[in-house]
Structure formats: structure tokens, C-alpha cells
Tab-separated table of C-alpha atoms and ligand atoms in Angstrom:
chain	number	residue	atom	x	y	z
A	26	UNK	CA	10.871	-9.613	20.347
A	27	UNK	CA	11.005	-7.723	17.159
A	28	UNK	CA	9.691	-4.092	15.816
A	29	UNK	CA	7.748	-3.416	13.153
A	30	UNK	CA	7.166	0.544	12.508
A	31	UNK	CA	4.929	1.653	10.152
A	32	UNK	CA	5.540	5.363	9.155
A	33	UNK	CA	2.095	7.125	7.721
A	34	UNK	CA	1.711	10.615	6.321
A	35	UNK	CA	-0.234	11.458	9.721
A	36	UNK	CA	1.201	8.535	11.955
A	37	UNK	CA	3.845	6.538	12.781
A	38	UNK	CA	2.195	2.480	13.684
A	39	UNK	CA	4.745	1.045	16.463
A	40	UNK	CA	4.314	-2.696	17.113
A	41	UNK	CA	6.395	-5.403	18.845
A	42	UNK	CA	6.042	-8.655	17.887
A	43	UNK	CA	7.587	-12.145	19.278
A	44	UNK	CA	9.688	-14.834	17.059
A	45	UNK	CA	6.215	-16.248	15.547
A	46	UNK	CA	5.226	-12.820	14.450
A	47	UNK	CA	2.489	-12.550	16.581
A	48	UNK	CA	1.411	-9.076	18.066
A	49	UNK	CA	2.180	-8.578	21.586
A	50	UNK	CA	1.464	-4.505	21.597
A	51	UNK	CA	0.640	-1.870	19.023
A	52	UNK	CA	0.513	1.905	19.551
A	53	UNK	CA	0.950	5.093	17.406
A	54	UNK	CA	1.989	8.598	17.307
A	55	UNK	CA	1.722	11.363	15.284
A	56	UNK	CA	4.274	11.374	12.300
A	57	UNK	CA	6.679	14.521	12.308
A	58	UNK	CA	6.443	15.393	8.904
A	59	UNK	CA	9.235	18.415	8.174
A	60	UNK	CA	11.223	18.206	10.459
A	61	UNK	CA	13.811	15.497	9.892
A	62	UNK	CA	15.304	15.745	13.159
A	63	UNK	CA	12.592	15.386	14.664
A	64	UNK	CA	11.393	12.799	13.449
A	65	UNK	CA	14.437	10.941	14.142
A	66	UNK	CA	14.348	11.562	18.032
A	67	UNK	CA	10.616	10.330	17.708
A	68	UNK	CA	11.222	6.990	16.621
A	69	UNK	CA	14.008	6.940	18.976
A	70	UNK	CA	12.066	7.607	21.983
A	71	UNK	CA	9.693	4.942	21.055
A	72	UNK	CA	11.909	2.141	20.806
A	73	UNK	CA	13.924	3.142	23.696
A	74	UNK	CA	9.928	3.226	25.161
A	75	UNK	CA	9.444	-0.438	23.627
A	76	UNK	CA	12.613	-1.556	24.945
A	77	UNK	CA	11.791	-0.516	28.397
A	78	UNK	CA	8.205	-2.171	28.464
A	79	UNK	CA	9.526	-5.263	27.216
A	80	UNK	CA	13.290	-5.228	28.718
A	81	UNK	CA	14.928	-6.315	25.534
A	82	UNK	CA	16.894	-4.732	22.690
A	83	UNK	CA	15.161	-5.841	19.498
A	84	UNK	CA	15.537	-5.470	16.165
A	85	UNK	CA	13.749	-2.665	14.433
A	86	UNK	CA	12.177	-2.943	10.591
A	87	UNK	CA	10.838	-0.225	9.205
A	88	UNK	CA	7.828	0.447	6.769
A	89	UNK	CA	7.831	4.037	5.145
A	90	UNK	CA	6.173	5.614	2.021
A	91	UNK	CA	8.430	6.072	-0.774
A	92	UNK	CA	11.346	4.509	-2.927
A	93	UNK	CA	14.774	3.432	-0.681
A	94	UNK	CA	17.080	4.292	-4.243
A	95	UNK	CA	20.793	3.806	-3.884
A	96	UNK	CA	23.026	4.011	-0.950
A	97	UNK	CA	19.574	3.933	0.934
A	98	UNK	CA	18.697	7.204	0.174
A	99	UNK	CA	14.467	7.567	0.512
A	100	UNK	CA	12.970	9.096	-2.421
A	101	UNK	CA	9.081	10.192	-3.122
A	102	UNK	CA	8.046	10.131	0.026
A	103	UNK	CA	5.141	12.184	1.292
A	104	UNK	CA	6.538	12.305	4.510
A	105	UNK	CA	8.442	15.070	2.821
A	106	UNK	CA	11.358	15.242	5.875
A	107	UNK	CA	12.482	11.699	4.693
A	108	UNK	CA	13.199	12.996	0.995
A	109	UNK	CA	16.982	12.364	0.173
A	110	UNK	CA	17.811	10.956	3.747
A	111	UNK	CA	19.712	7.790	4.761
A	112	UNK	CA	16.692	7.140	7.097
A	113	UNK	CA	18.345	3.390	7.589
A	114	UNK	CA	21.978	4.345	7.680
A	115	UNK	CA	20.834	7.407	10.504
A	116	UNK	CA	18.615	5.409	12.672
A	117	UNK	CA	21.022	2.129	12.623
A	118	UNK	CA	23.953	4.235	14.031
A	119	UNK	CA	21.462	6.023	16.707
A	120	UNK	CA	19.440	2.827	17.927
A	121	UNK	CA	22.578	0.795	17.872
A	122	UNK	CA	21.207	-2.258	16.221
A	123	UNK	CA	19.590	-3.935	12.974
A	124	UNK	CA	17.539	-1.618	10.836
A	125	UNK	CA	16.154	-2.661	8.340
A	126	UNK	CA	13.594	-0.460	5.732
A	127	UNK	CA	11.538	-0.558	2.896
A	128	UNK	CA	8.645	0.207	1.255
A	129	UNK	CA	5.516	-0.272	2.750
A	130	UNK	CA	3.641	-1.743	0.047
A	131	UNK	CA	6.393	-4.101	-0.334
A	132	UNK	CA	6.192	-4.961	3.239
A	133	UNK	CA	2.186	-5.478	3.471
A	134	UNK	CA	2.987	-8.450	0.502
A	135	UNK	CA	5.876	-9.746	2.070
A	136	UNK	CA	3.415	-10.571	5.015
A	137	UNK	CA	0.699	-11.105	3.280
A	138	UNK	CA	2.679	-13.482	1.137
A	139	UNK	CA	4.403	-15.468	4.428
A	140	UNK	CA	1.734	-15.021	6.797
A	141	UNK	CA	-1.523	-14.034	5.385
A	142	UNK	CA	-3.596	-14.715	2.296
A	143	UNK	CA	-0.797	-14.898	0.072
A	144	UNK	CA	-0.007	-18.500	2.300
A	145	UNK	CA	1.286	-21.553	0.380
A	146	UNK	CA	1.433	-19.373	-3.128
A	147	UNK	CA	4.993	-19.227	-5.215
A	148	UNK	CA	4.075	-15.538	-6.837
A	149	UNK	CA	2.355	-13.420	-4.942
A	150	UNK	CA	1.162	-10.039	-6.370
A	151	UNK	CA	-0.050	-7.314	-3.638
A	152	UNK	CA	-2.342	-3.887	-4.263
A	153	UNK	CA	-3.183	-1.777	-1.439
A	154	UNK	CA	-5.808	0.661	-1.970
A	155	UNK	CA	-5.726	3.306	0.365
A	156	UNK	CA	-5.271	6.823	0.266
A	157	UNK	CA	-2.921	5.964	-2.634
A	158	UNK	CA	-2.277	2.571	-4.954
A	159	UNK	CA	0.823	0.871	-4.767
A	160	UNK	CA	1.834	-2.575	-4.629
A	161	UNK	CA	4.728	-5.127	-4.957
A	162	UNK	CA	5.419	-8.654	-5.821
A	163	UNK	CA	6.462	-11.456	-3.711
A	164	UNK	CA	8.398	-14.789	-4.773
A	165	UNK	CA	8.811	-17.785	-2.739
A	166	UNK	CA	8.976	-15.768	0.193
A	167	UNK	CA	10.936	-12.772	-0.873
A	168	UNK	CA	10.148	-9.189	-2.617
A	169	UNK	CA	10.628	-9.008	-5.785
A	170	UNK	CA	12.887	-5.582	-5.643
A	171	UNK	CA	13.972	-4.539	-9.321
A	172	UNK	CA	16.892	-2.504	-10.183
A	173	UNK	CA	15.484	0.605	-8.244
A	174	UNK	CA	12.769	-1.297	-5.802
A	175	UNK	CA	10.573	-0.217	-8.155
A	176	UNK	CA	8.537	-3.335	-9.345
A	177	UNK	CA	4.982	-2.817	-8.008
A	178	UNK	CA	4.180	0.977	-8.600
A	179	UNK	CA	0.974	0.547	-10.568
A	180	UNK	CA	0.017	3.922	-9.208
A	181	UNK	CA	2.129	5.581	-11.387
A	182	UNK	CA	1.481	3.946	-14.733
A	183	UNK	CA	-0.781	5.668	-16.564
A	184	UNK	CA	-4.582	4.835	-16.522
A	185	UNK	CA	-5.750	2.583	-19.858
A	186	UNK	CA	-6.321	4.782	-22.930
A	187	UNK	CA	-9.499	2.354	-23.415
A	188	UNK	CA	-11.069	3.432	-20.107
A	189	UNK	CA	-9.943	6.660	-20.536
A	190	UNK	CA	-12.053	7.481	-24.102
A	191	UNK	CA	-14.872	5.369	-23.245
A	192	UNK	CA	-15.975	7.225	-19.874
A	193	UNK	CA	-15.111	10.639	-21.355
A	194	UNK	CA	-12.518	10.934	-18.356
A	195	UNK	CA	-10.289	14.101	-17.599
A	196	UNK	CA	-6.067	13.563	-16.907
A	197	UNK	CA	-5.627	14.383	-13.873
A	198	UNK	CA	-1.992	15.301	-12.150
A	199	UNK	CA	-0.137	13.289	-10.015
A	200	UNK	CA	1.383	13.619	-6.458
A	201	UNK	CA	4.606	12.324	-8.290
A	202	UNK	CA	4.266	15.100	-11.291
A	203	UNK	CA	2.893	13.105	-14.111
A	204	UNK	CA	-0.543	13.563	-15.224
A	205	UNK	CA	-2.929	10.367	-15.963
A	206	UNK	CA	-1.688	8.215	-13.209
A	207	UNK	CA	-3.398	5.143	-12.175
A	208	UNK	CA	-3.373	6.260	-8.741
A	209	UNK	CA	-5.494	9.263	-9.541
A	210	UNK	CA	-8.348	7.341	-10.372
A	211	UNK	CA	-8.560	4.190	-8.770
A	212	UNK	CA	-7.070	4.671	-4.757
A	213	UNK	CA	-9.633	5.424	-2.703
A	214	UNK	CA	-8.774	9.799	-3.220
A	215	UNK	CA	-9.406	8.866	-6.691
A	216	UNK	CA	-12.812	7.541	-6.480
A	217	UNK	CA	-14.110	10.003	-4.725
A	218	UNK	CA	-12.313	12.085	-7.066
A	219	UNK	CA	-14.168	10.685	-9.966
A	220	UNK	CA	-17.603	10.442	-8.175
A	221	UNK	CA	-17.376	14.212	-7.962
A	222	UNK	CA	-16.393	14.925	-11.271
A	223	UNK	CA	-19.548	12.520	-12.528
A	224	UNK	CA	-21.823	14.112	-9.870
A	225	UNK	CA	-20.565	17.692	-10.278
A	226	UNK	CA	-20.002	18.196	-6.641
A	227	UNK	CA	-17.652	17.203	-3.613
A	228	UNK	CA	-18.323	13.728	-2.843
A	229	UNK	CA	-16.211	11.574	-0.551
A	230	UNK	CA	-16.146	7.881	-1.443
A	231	UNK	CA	-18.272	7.372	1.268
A	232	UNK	CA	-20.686	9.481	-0.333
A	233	UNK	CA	-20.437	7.454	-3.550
A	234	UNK	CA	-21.304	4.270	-1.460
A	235	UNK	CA	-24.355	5.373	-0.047
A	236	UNK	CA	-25.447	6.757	-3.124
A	237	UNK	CA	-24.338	3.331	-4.764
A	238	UNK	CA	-26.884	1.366	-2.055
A	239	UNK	CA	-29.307	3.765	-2.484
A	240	UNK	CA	-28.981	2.707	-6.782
A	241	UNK	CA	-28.447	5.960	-7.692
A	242	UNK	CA	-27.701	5.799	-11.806
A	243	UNK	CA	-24.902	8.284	-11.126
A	244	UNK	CA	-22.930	6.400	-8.550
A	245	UNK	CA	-23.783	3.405	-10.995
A	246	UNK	CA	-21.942	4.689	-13.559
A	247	UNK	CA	-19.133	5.768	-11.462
A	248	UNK	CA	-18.895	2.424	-10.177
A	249	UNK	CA	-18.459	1.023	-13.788
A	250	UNK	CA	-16.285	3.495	-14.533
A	251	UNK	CA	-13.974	2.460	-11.434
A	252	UNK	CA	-13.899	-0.779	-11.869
A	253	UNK	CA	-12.940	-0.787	-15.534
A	254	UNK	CA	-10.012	1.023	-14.543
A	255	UNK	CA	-9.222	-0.715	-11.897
A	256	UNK	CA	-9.596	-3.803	-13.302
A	257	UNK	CA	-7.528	-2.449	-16.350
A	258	UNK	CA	-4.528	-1.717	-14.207
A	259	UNK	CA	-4.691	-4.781	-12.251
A	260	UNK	CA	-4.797	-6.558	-15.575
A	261	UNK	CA	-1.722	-4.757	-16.604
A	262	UNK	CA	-0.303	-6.758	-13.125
A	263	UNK	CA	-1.367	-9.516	-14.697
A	264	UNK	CA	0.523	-9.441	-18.053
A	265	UNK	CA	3.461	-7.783	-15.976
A	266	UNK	CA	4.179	-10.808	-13.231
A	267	UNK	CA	1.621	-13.573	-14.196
A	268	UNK	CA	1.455	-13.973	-10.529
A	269	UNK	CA	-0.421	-17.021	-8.464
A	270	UNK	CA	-2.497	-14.856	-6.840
A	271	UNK	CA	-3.293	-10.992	-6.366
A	272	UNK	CA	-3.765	-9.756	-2.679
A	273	UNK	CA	-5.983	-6.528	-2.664
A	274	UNK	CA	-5.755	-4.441	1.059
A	275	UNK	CA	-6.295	-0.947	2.196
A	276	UNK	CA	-9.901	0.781	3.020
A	277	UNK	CA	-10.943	-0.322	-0.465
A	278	UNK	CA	-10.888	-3.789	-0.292
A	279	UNK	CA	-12.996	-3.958	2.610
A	280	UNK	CA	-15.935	-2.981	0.404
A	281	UNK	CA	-18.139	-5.937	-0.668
A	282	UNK	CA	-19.628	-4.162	-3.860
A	283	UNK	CA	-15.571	-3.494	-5.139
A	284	UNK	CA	-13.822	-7.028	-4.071
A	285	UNK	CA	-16.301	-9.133	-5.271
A	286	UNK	CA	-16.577	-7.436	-8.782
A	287	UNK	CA	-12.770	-7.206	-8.893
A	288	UNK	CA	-12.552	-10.412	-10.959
A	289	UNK	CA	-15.057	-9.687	-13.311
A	290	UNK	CA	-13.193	-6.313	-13.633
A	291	UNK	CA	-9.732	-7.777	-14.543
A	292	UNK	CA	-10.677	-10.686	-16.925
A	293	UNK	CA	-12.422	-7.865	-19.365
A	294	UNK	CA	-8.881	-6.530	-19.691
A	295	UNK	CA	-7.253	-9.665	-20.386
A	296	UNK	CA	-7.648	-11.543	-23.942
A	297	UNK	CA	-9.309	-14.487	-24.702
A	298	UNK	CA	-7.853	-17.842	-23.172
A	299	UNK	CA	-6.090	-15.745	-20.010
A	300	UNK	CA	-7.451	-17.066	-16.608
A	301	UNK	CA	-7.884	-14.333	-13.304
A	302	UNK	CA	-5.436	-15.900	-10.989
A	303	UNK	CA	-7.702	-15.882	-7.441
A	304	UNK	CA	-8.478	-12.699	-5.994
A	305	UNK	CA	-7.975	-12.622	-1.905
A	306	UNK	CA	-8.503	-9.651	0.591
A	307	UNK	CA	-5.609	-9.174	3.202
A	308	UNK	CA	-5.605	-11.223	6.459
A	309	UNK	CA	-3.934	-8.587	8.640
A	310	UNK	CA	-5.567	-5.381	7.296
A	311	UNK	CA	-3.770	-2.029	8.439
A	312	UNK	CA	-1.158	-4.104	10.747
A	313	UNK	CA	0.616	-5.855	7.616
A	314	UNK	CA	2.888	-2.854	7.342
A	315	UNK	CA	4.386	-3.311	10.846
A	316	UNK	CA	3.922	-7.196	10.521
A	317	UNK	CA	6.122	-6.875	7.331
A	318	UNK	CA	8.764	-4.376	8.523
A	319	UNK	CA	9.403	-6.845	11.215
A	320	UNK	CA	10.173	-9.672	9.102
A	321	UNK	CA	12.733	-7.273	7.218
A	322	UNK	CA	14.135	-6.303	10.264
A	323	UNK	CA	14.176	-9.798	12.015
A	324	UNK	CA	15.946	-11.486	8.618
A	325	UNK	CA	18.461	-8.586	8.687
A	326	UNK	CA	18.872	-9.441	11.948
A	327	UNK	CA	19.812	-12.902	11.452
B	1	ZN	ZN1	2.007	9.439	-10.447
């Protein structure tokens, strides 16, 4: 067996998994989120809980929010307790085995990229659009880490100026202390974020897509909006990595009205004679975080 953890600003995603990667159990818990101790002895009790339920010692790989700098030390993380910890280096020597961790946009490609809809691709490029935007690039079968793991944080490049002047749009600060982030506009905070500032009142992005069904010229507009920028950053992805494919997940992608507009939306930001490489939504959804940590931690393994 092998586990994948997938650590969440409000929950920690334990699953085991055997040697083919398929899921034999998946629970979660609540994340401790300032108490580094804490959450420590959490994780701990629920591997030593995994290891009794399936009498083995397995390897553990980790998924967590947040940059693993040098000497493994997590950084940007809004699972704030994590912040300047050896999270690896701390729960190796107290589950006394393999740990492997990384990012867990990084992770959903990598599995996306072996297992899912990234399959039989050289260059895979991943975007989950959650909560936040992030993403990460996958070649032949491994991430594509950069100098500082860095390589894949669209969320913090800064949204296009064209986009920008054309929809009359505010800056807006950043989680990560910038203003005009990427991430501000098009995760899925961000579109609710701009359906309220079209509207002129709290929306939620459910809001936005009833309104949107309902053809609402307001949620119209938003929708443009949205997609232009999205479309402008994943064009930037584009440029960037000239990838094989792009891989969109998170609570986003599973609206029909965004994926299937997402091509559309990226070839208006690219210049004349540049193809859209395809466009595919994520196989495994919200488990390719685990699914991915557990590749890390079974190839550290080996
Ligand atoms: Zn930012």
C-alpha cells in the first residue's frame, strides 16, 4: 500500500492506495491550522490509524499548499502552522519511513499527467481552479520543478493589462501581498469576486451561474470578462511551456459554460498562426492531490 495525504486549508484528505494506484480507502479530518504541533500528532495518528486497518507500514507522500524552498523548508502556505517548517524532515523522523512532499498543484499534474487526462502526452501543463489558481508542468512523467519549485504559479502573475483596461477592472490585493494577481480574478473567489463588483452586491459564483442561465446581461458580461482573463493567463501558459496539452481541475472546471469556452478564450490571446494545444478536464477530480502525493511518496520510496 501507499499514502497519499492531501493537506487543505479546512482538511486534511487521507487515502491509501495499492501498487497500481488504485483507491482502496479515503477519509478526512479537519486540518489543524496554528498549531504546528498539532498538526504533526494529527497526521501521525492517522497513519499509525492507516497502518493498523491495513497491517502494513507504507510509504507516506504528502500534498500541501505552498512552496517546499530550500532545505525543505514550506513557504506561503495558508495553512499558516506549516510556514518556515521542515514539514518533510519532521514527519520522516516521527513516522519512521519515506516522506515525501510537495506542492499540491504539482501533485494533481503529476497524476493527471501519469494516470489521468494528461495520459500518453510528453508536456503536460495543469491549472486547478479552486478556491485559488495554481498549476504546474509535467514532462515525460516528471514535474517540472524550477530553481525554487516555482514553475506553475500563474496565480501570482499579474492579470493582462489588455483585460484589465478593457473591462474597466479594479487591482485587487493578493493573499501573497501583491496587488493584480491572476488569482484574484480568475479562481473561483475571484469570480465571484468580480460578479459582485459588476453587480454591486455580494454574489457567490454560484450566484453568477444562475444568473448566467437565467441570461442575465450582467452575469453576461461578467462571464466575458472572466474568460478573457482567464484565457489571457492560460495563454501566458502557453507562450511559457508550449505544452501538449493543458489539464484544467478544481470546482471550476466542472462547469460546462467555462470548459467548453476555455479554448475560444485562450486562442484570442495568442497571435496569429499559434494553435490551442487540447483542452481536457481532470479524470480524478478532488482525489488527484492524494493520488499524486502517493506517487511522490512511492518513487521516494523506491
Ligand atoms: Zn498573488
Amino acid at each position: 500500500m501507499i499514502y497519499g495525504l492531501d493537506i487543505g486549508g479546512t482538511k486534511i484528505e487521507i487515502a491509501v492506495f495499492d501498487e497500481q494506484f488504485v483507491l482502496a480507502e479515503r477519509w478526512r479530518v479537519p486540518t489543524p491550522t496554528t498549531d504546528y504541533v498539532e498538526f504533526l500528532d494529527t497526521v501521525q495518528a492517522q497513519i499509525e490509524l492507516a497502518d493498523a486497518k491495513f497491517g502494513a507500514k507504507a510509504p507516506v507522500g504528502i500534498a500541501l499548499p505552498g512552496v517546499v524552498a530550500a532545505q525543505g523548508l514550506v513557504i506561503s502556505s495558508n495553512v499558516a502552522c506549516l510556514n518556515q517548517q521542515q514539514v518533510g524532515v519532521d514527519l520522516t523522523a516521527l513516522l519512521q519511513r519515506p516522506v515525501a512532499i510537495g506542492n499540491d498543484c504539482r501533485l494533481f499534474v503529476l497524476s493527471e499527467a501519469l494516470l489521468g487526462a494528461g495520459r500518453g502526452f510528453s508536456r503536460v501543463f495543469g491549472v486547478i481552479l479552486g478556491t485559488g489558481a495554481g498549476g504546474g508542468l509535467c514532462v515525460d512523467g516528471q514535474i517540472y520543478q524550477g530553481r525554487h519549485q516555482l514553475a506553475g504559479e500563474l496565480g501570482h502573475q499579474s492579470i493582462a493589462a489588455r483585460v484589465l483596461m478593457q473591462y474597466q477592472l479594479p487591482l485587487y490585493r493578493c493573499g501573497c501581498g501583491l496587488d493584480g494577481c491572476a488569482e484574484t480574478y480568475i479562481s473561483g473567489t475571484g469570480l465571484a469576486r468580480l460578479y459582485s463588483h459588476f453587480s454591486q452586491q455580494d454574489n457567490t459564483t454560484y450566484d453568477w451561474l444562475q444568473a448566467l442561465r437565467r441570461a442575465e446581461p450582467v452575469a453576461q458580461h461578467c462571464f466575458a470578462c472572466y474568460l478573457d482573463a482567464l484565457g489571457a493567463a492560460l495563454a501566458a501558459q502557453v507562450l511559457a511551456y508550449d505544452p501538449d496539452v493543458l489539464v484544467i481541475g478544481g470546482g471550476l472546471s466542472d462547469i460546462d459554460e467555462i470548459f467548453q469556452a476555455l479554448p475560444g478564450a485562450i486562442g484570442r490571446h495568442l497571435f496569429s498562426g499559434v494553435t490551442v494545444p487540447p483542452v481536457r478536464r481532470a479524470e480524478y477530480g478532488a482525489a488527484s492531490g492524494e493520488r499524486g502525493a502517493a506517487i511522490l511518496g512511492a518513487r521516494l520510496a523506491a
